PDB file of C-alpha atoms in Angstrom:
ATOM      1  CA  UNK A   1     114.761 103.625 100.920  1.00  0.00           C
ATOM      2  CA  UNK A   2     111.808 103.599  99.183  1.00  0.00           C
ATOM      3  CA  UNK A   3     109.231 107.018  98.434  1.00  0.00           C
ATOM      4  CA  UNK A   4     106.141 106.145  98.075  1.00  0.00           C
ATOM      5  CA  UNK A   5     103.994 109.608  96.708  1.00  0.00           C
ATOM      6  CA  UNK A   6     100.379 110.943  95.635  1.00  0.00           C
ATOM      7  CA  UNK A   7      98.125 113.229  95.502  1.00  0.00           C
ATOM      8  CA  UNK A   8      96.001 113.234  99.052  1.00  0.00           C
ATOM      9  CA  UNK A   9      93.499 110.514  99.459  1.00  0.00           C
ATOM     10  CA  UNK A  10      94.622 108.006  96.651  1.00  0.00           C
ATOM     11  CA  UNK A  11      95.454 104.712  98.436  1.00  0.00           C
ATOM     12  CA  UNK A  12      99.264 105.275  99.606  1.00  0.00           C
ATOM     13  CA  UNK A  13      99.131 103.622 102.317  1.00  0.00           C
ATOM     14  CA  UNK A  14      97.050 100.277 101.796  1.00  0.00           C
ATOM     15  CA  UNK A  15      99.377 100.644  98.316  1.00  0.00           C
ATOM     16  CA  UNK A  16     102.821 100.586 100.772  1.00  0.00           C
ATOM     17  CA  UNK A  17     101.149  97.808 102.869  1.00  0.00           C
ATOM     18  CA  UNK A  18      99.920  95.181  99.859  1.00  0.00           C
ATOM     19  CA  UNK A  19     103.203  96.191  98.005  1.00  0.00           C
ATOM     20  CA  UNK A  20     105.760  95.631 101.225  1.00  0.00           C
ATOM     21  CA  UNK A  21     103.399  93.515 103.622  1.00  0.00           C
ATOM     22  CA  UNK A  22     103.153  96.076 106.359  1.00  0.00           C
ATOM     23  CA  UNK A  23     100.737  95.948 109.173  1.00  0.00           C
ATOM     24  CA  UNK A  24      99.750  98.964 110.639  1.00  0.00           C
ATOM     25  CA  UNK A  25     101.686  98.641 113.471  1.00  0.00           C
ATOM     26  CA  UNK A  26     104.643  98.444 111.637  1.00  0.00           C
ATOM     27  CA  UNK A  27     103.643 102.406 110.111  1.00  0.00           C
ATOM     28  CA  UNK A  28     104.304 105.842 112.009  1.00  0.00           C
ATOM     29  CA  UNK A  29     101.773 108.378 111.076  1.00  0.00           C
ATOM     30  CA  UNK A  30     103.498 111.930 111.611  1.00  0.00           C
ATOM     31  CA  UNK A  31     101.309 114.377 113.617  1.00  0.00           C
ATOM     32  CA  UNK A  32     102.118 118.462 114.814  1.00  0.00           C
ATOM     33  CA  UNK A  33     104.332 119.213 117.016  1.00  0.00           C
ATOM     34  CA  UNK A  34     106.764 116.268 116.292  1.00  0.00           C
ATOM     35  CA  UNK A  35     110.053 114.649 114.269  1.00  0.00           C
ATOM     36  CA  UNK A  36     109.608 111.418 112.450  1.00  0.00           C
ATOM     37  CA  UNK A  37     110.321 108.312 114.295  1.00  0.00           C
ATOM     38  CA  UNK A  38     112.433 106.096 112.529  1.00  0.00           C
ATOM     39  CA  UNK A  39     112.159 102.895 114.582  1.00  0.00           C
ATOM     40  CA  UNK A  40     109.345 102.000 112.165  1.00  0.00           C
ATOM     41  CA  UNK A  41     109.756 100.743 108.935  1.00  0.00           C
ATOM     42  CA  UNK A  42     107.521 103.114 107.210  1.00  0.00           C
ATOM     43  CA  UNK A  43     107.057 107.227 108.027  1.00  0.00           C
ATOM     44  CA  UNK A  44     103.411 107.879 106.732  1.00  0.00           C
ATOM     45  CA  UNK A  45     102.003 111.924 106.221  1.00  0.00           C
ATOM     46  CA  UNK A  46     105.622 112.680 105.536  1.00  0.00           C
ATOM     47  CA  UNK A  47     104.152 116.312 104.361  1.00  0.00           C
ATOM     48  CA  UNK A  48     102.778 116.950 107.499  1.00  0.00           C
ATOM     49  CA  UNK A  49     106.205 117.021 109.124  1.00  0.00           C
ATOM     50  CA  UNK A  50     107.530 119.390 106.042  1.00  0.00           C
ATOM     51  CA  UNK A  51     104.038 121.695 106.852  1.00  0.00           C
ATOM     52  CA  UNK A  52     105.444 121.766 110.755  1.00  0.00           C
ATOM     53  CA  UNK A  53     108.631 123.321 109.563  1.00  0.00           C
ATOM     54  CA  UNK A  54     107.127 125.523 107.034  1.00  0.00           C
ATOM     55  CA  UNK A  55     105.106 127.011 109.955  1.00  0.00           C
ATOM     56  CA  UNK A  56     108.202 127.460 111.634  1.00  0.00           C
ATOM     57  CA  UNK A  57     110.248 128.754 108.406  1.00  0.00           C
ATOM     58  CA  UNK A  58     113.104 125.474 108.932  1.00  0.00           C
ATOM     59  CA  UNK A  59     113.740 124.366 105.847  1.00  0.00           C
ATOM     60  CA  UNK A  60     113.132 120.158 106.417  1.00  0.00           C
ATOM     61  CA  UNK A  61     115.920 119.384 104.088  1.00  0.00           C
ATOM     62  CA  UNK A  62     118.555 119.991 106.848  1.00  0.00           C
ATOM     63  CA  UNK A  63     116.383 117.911 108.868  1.00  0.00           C
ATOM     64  CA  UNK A  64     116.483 114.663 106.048  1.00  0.00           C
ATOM     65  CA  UNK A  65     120.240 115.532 104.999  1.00  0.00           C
ATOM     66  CA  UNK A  66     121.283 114.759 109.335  1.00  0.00           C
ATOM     67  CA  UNK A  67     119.015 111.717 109.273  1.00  0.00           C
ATOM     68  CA  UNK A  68     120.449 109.734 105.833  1.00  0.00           C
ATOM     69  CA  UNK A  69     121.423 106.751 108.174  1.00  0.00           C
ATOM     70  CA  UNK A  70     117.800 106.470 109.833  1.00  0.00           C
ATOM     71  CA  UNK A  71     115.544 106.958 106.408  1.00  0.00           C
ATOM     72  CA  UNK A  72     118.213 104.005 105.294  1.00  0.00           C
ATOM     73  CA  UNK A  73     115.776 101.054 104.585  1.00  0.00           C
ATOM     74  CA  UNK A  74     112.584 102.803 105.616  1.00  0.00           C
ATOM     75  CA  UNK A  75     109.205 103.554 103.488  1.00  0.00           C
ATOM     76  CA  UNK A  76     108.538 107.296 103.485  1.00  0.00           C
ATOM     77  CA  UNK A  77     104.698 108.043 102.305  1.00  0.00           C
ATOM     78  CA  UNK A  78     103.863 111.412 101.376  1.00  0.00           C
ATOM     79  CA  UNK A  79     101.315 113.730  99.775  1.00  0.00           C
ATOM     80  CA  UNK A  80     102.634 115.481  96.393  1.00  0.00           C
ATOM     81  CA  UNK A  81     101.377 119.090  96.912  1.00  0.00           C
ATOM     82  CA  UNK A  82     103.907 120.293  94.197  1.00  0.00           C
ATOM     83  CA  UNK A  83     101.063 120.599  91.694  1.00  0.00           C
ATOM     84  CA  UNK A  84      97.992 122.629  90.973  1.00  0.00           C
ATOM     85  CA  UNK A  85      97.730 126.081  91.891  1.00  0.00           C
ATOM     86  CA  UNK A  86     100.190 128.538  93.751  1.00  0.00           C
ATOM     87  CA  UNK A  87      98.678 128.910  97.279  1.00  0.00           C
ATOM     88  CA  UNK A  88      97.892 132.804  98.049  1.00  0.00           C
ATOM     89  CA  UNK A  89      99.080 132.436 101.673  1.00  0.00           C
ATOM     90  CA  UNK A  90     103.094 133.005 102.841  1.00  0.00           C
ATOM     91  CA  UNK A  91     103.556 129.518 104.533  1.00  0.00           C
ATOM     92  CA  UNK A  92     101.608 127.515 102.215  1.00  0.00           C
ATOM     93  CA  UNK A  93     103.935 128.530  99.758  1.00  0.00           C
ATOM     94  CA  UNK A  94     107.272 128.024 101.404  1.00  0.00           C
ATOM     95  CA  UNK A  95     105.216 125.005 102.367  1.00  0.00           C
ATOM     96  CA  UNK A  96     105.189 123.907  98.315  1.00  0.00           C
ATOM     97  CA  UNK A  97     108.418 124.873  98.100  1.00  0.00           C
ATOM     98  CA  UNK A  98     109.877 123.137 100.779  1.00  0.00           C
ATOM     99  CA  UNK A  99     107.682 119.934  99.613  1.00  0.00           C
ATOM    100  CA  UNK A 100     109.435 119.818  96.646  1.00  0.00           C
ATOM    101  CA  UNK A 101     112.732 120.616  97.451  1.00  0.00           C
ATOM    102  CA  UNK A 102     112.298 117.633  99.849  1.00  0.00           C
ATOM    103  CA  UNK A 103     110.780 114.894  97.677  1.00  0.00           C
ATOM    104  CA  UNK A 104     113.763 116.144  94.791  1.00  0.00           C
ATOM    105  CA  UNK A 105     116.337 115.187  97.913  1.00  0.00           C
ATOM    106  CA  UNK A 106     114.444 111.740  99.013  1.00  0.00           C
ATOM    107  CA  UNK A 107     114.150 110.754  95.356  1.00  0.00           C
ATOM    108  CA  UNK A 108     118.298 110.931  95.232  1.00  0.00           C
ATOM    109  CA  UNK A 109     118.389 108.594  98.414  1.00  0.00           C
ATOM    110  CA  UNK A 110     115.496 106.736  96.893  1.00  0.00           C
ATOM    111  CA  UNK A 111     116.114 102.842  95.904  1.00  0.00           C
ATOM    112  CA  UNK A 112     112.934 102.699  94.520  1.00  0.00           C
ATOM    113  CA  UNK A 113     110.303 105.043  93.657  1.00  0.00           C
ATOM    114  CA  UNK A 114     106.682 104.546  93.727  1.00  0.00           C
ATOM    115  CA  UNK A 115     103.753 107.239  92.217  1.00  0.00           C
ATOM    116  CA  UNK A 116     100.428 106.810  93.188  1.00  0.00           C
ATOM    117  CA  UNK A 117      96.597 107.446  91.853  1.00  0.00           C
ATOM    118  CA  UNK A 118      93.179 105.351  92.551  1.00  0.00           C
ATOM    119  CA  UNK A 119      95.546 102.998  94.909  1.00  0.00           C
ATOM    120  CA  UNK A 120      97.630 101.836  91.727  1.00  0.00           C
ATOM    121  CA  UNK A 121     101.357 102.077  92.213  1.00  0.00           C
ATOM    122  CA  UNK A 122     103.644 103.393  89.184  1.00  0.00           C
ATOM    123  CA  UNK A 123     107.245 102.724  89.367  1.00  0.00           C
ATOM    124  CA  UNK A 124     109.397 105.583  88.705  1.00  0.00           C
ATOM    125  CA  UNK A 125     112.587 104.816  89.800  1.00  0.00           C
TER     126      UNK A 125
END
């Protein structure tokens, strides 16, 4: 598996496709409402399926911990909201917390490890 992470709107995903050679086809973009669909080989907006269970108060790690054998071989992109300020508000919070206690758990299944700023990838791991 590979993590690719970022602070919001520095080049994640064109950085996953030059890096890996996706097309966008090949990329699930996660939305409200729904789970992650693994039949692609890259899960984009990762934190916007952790901000759907914060809403809800599930904790996503569960959620990643059931799913080991899908995330197998896949590209997960996500946001890095870990930083910065503490939000005021309840879920945006548990939110934070949640975002972090989930990229700490993908970085263990992680093969490699990608951070992003201005569209330029940094290895980590």
């Amino acid at each position: 598996m590979v993590l690719i992470f970022g602070g919001a709107y520095q080049g994640k995903t064109a950085f996953a496709q030059r890096a890996f050679g996706l097309s966008p086809e090949e990329i699930y973009t996660c939305s409200e409402n729904e789970q992650p669909s693994f039949s692609y080989k890259a899960i984009d907006s990762f934190h916007e399926f952790i901000f759907e269970c914060a809403k809800s108060g599930t904790d996503p790690s569960e959620f990643i911990i059931s799913h080991f054998d899908d995330i197998k071989g896949k590209i997960i992109i996500m946001d890095d909201v870990c930083s910065g300020l503490v939000p005021m508000g309840a879920v945006n919070r548990l939110y934070r917390k949640y975002a972090g206690k989930s990229m700490q758990l993908l970085m263990g299944y992680a093969d490699e490890a990608y951070r992003v700023f201005c569209g330029i990838g940094e290895r980590l791991k």
